[in-house]
mmCIF file of C-alpha atoms in Angstrom:
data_model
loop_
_atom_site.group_PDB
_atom_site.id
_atom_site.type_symbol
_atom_site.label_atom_id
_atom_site.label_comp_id
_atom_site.label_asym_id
_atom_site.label_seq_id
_atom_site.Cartn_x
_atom_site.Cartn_y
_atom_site.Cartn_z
ATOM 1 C CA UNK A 116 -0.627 19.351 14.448
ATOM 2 C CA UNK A 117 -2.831 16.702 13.378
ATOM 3 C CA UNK A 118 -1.493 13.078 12.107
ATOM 4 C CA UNK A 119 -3.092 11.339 9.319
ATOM 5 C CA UNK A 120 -2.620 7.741 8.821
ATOM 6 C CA UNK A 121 -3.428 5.660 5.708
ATOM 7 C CA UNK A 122 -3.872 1.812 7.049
ATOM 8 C CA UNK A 123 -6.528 -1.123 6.464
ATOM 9 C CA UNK A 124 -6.551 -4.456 8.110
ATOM 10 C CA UNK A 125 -5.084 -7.125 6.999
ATOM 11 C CA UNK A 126 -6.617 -11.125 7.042
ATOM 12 C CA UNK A 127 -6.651 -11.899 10.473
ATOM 13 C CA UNK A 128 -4.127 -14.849 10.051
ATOM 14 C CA UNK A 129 -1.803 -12.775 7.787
ATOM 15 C CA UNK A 130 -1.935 -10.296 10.742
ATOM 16 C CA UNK A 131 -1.118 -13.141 13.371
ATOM 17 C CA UNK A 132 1.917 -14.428 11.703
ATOM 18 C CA UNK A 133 3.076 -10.509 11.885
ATOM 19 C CA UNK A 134 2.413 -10.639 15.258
ATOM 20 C CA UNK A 135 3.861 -13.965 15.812
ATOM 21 C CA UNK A 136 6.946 -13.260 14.231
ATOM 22 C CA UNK A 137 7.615 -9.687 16.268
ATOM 23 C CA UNK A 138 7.219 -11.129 19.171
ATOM 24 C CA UNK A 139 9.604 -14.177 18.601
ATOM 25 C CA UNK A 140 12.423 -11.779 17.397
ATOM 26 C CA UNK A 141 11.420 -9.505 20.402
ATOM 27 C CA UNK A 142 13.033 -12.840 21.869
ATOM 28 C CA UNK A 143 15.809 -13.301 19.640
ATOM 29 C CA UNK A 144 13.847 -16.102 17.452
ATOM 30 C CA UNK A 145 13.906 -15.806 13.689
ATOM 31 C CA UNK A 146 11.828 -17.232 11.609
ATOM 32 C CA UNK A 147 12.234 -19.473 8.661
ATOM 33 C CA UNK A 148 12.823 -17.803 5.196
ATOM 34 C CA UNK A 149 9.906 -19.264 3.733
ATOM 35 C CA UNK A 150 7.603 -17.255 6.435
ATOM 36 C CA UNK A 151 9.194 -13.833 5.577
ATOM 37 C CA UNK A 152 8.641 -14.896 1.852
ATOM 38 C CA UNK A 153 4.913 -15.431 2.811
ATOM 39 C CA UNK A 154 4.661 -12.194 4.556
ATOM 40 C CA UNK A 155 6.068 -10.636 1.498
ATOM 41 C CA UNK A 156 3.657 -11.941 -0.896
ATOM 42 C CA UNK A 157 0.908 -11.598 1.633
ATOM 43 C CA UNK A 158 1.369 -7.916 2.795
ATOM 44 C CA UNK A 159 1.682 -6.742 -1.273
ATOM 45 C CA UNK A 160 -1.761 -8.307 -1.638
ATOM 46 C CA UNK A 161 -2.931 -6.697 1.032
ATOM 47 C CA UNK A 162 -2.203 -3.515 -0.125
ATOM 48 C CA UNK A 163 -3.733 -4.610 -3.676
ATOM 49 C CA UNK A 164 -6.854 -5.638 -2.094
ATOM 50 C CA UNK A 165 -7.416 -2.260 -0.498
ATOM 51 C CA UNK A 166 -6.539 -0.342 -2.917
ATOM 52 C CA UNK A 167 -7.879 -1.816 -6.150
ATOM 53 C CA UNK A 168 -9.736 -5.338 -5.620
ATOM 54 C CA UNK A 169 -12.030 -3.299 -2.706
ATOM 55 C CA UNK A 170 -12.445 -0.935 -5.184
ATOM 56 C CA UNK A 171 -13.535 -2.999 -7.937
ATOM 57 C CA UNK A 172 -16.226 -4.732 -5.874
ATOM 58 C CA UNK A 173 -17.994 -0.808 -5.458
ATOM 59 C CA UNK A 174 -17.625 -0.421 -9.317
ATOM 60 C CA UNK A 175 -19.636 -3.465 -9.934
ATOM 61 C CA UNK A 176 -21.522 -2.091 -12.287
ATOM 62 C CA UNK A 177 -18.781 0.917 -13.903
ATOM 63 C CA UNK A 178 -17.008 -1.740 -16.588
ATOM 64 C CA UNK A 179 -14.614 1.104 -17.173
ATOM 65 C CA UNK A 180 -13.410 2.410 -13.581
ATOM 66 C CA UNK A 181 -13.379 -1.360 -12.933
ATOM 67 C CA UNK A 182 -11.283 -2.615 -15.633
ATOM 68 C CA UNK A 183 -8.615 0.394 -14.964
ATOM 69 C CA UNK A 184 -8.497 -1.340 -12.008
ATOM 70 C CA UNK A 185 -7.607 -5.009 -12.668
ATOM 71 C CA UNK A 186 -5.149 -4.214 -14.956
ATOM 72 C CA UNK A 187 -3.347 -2.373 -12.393
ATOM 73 C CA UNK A 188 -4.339 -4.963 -9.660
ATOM 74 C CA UNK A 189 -2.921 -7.780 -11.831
ATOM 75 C CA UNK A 190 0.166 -5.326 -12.537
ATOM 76 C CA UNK A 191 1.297 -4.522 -8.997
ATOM 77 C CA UNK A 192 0.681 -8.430 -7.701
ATOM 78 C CA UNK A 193 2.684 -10.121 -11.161
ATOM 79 C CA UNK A 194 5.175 -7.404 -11.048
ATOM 80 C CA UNK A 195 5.841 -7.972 -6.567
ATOM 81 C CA UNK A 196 5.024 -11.315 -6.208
ATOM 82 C CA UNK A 197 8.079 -11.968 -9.297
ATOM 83 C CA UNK A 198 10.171 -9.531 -7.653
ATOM 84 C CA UNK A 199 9.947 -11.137 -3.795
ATOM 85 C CA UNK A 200 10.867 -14.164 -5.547
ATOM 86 C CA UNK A 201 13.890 -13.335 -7.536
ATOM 87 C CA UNK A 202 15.319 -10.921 -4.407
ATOM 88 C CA UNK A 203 14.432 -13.218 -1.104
ATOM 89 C CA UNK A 204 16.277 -16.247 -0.780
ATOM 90 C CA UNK A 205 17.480 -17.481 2.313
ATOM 91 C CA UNK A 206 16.935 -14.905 4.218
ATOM 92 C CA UNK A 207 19.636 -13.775 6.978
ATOM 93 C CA UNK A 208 19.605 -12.645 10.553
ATOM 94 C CA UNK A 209 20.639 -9.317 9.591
ATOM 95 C CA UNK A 210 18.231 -9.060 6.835
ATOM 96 C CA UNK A 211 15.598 -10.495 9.563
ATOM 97 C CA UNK A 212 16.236 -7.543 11.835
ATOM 98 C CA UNK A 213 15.316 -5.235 9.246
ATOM 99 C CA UNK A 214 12.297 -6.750 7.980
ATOM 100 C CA UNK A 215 11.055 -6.792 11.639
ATOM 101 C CA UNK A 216 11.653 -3.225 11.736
ATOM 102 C CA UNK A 217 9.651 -2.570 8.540
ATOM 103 C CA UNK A 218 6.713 -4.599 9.450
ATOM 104 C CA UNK A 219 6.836 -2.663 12.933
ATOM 105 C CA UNK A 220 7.016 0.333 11.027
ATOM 106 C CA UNK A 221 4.038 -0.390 8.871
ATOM 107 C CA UNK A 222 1.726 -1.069 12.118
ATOM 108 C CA UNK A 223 -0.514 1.552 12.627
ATOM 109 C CA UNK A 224 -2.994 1.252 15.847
ATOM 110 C CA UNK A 225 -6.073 3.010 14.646
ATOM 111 C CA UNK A 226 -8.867 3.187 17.691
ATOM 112 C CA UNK A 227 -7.582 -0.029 19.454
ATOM 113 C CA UNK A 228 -7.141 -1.985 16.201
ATOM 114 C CA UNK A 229 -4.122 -3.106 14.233
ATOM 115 C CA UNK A 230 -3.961 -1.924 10.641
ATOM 116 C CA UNK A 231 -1.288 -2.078 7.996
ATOM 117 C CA UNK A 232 -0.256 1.137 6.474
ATOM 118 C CA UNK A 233 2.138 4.274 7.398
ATOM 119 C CA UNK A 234 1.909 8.192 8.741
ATOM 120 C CA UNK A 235 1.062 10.128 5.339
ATOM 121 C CA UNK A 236 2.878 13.874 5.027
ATOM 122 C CA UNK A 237 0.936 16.223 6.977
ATOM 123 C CA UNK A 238 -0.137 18.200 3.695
ATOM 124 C CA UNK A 239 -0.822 15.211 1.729
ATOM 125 C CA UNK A 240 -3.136 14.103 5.040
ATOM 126 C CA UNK A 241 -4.716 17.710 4.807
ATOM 127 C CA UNK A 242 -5.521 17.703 1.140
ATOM 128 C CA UNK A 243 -7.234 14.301 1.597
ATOM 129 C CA UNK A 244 -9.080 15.236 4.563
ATOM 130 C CA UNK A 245 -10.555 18.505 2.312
ATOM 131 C CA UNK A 246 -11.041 16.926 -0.605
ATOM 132 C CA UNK A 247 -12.898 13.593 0.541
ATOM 133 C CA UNK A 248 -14.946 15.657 2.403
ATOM 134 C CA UNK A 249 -16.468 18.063 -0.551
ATOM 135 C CA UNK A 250 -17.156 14.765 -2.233
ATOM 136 C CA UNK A 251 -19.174 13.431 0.812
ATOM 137 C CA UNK A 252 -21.118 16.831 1.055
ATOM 138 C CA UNK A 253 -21.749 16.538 -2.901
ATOM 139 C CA UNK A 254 -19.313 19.410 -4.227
ATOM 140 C CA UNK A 255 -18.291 17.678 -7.195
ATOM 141 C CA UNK A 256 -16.582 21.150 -8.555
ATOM 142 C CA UNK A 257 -13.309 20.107 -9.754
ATOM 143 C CA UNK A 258 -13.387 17.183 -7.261
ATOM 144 C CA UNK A 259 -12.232 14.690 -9.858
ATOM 145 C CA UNK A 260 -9.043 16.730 -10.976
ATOM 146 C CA UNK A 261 -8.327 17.330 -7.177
ATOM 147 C CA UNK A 262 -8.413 13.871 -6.310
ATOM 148 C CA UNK A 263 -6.536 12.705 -8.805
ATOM 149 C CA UNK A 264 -3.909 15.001 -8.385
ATOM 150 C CA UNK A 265 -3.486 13.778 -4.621
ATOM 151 C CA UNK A 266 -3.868 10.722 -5.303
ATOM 152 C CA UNK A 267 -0.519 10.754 -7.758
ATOM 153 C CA UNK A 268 1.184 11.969 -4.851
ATOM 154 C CA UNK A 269 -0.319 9.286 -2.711
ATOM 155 C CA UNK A 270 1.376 6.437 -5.059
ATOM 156 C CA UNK A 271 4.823 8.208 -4.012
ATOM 157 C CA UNK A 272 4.190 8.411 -0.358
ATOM 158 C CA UNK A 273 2.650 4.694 -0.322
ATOM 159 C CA UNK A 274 5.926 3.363 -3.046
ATOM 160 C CA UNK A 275 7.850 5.288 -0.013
ATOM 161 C CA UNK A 276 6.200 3.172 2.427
ATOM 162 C CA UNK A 277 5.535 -0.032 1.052
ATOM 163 C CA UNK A 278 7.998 -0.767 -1.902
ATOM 164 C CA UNK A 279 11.223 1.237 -0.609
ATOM 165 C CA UNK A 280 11.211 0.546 2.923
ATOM 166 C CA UNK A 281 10.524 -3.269 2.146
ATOM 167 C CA UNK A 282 13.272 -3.496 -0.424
ATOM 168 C CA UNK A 283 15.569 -1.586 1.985
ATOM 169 C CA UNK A 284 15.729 -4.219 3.901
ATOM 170 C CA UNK A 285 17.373 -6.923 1.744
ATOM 171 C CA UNK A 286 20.613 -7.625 0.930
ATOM 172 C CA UNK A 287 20.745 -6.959 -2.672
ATOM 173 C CA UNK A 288 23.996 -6.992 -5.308
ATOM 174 C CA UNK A 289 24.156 -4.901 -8.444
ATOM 175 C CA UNK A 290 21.704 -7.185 -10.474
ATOM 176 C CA UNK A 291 19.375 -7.277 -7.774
ATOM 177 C CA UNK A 292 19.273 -3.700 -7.453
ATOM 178 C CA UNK A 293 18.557 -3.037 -10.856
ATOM 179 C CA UNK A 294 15.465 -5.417 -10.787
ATOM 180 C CA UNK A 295 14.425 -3.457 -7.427
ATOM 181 C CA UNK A 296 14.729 -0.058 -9.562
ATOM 182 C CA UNK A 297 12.772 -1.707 -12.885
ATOM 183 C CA UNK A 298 9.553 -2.929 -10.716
ATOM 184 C CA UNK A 299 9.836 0.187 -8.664
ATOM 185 C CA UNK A 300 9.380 2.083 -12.033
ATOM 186 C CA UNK A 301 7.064 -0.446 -13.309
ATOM 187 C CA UNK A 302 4.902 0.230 -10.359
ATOM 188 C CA UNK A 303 4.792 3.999 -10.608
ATOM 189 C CA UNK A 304 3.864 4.152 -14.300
ATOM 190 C CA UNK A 305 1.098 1.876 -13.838
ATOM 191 C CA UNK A 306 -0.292 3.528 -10.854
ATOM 192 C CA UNK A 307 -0.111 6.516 -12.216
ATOM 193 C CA UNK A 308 -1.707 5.500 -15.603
ATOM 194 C CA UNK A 309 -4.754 4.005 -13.603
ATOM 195 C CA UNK A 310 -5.389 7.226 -11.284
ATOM 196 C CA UNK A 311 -5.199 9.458 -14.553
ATOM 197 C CA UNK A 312 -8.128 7.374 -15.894
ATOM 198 C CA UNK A 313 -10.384 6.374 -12.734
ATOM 199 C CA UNK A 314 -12.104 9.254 -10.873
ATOM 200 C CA UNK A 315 -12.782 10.641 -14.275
ATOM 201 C CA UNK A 316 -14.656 7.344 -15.528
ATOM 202 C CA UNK A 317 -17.054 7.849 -12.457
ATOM 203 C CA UNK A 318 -20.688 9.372 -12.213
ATOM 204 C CA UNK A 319 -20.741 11.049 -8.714
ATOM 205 C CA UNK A 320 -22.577 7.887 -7.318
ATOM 206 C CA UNK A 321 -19.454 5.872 -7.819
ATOM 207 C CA UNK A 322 -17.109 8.687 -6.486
ATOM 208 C CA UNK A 323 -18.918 9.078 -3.572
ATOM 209 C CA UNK A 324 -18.706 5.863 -2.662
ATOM 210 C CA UNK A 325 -14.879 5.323 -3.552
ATOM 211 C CA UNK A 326 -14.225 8.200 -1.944
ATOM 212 C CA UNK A 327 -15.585 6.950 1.046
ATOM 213 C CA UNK A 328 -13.880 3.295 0.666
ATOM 214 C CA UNK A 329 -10.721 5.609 0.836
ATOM 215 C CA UNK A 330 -11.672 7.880 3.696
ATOM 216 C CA UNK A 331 -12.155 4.930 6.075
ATOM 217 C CA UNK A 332 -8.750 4.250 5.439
ATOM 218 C CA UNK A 333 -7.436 7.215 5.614
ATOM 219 C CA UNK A 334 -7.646 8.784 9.400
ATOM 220 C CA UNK A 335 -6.545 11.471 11.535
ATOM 221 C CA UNK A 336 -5.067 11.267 15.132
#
């Protein structure tokens, strides 16, 4: 059965200070709090940048699939960068250990190359895989209303990934928790909101080409 894998690569020194920091706790060296806060902030913009930013710089010339997108590019970053803050302090051993194991988790080798993402569900993969490729071939029938549909259950799979896993790995109280649950429902809505309104604001030009910004970042193995 075929793997797909959704992953991009990060900025090459973002990427070193992962690698940096595995390989000193392969060792039994932690890192200072400040540097897991970094990686924080720097991996959610990351995922921003592929997702929307990227996105926005094919739409150049679309004012309306590109505006969907800032607001939810400004949306995810104020709404993470906030959270990372008010939930990492000084952050422990333990909660070190588990971090490591995320950010392990969230490499994906892709042809040699390290990329920052996580296995999608086989059928999610599939529908992708089908879908993208009508659009590249120029079957535009009911392409829009596919792709939107998958890529709602994308934003679960990735919130799965990205948001859940990460915030699994902190030592949070009560209050915390319920400021973990509030951006995680913040983040859904808003994702949500913008897929219902992009692929439909497209000519097929503009889909073609976003759909290809997303197939070279989604890949099978």
């Amino acid at each position: 059965m075929s793997q797909y894998v959704f992953g991009f690569p990060l900025d090459a020194s973002l990427q070193k200070t992962i690698d940096d920091l595995l390989t000193n706790h392969a060792k039994g060296q932690y890192a200072e709090s400040a540097t897991a806060i970094k990686l924080a902030i720097g991996t959610t913009d990351g995922v921003v940048k592929a997702l929307a930013l990227d996105v926005i710089d094919i739409l150049k010339a679309s004012g309306e699939g590109g505006g969907v997108l800032a607001v939810l590019a400004n949306l995810l970053k104020s709404t993470m960068h906030v959270l990372i803050k008010q939930i990492m302090g000084k952050v422990s051993d333990a909660e070190q250990d588990k971090l490591a194991g995320y950010l392990s988790r969230r490499r994906q080798v892709v042809d040699g190359a390290s990329k920052f993402g996580f296995v999608m569900p086989q059928p999610l993969g599939k529908r992708f895989e089908e879908i993208l490729a009508r659009i590249a071939a120029g079957n535009m029938t009911g392409a829009r209303e596919d792709l939107t549909a998958a890529m709602s259950d994308f934003v679960d799979a990735a919130t799965a990934a990205f948001y859940d896993d990460f915030t699994n790995s902190l030592e949070v109280g009560f209050v915390k928790k319920k400021m973990v649950s509030i951006g995680r429902s913040t983040i859904i809505k808003g994702s949500n909101s913008a897929t219902s309104k992009l692929f439909v604001s497209m000519n097929d030009a503009e889909l073609q080409a976003v759909a290809a910004h997303y197939g070279s970042m989604f890949t099978q193995g």
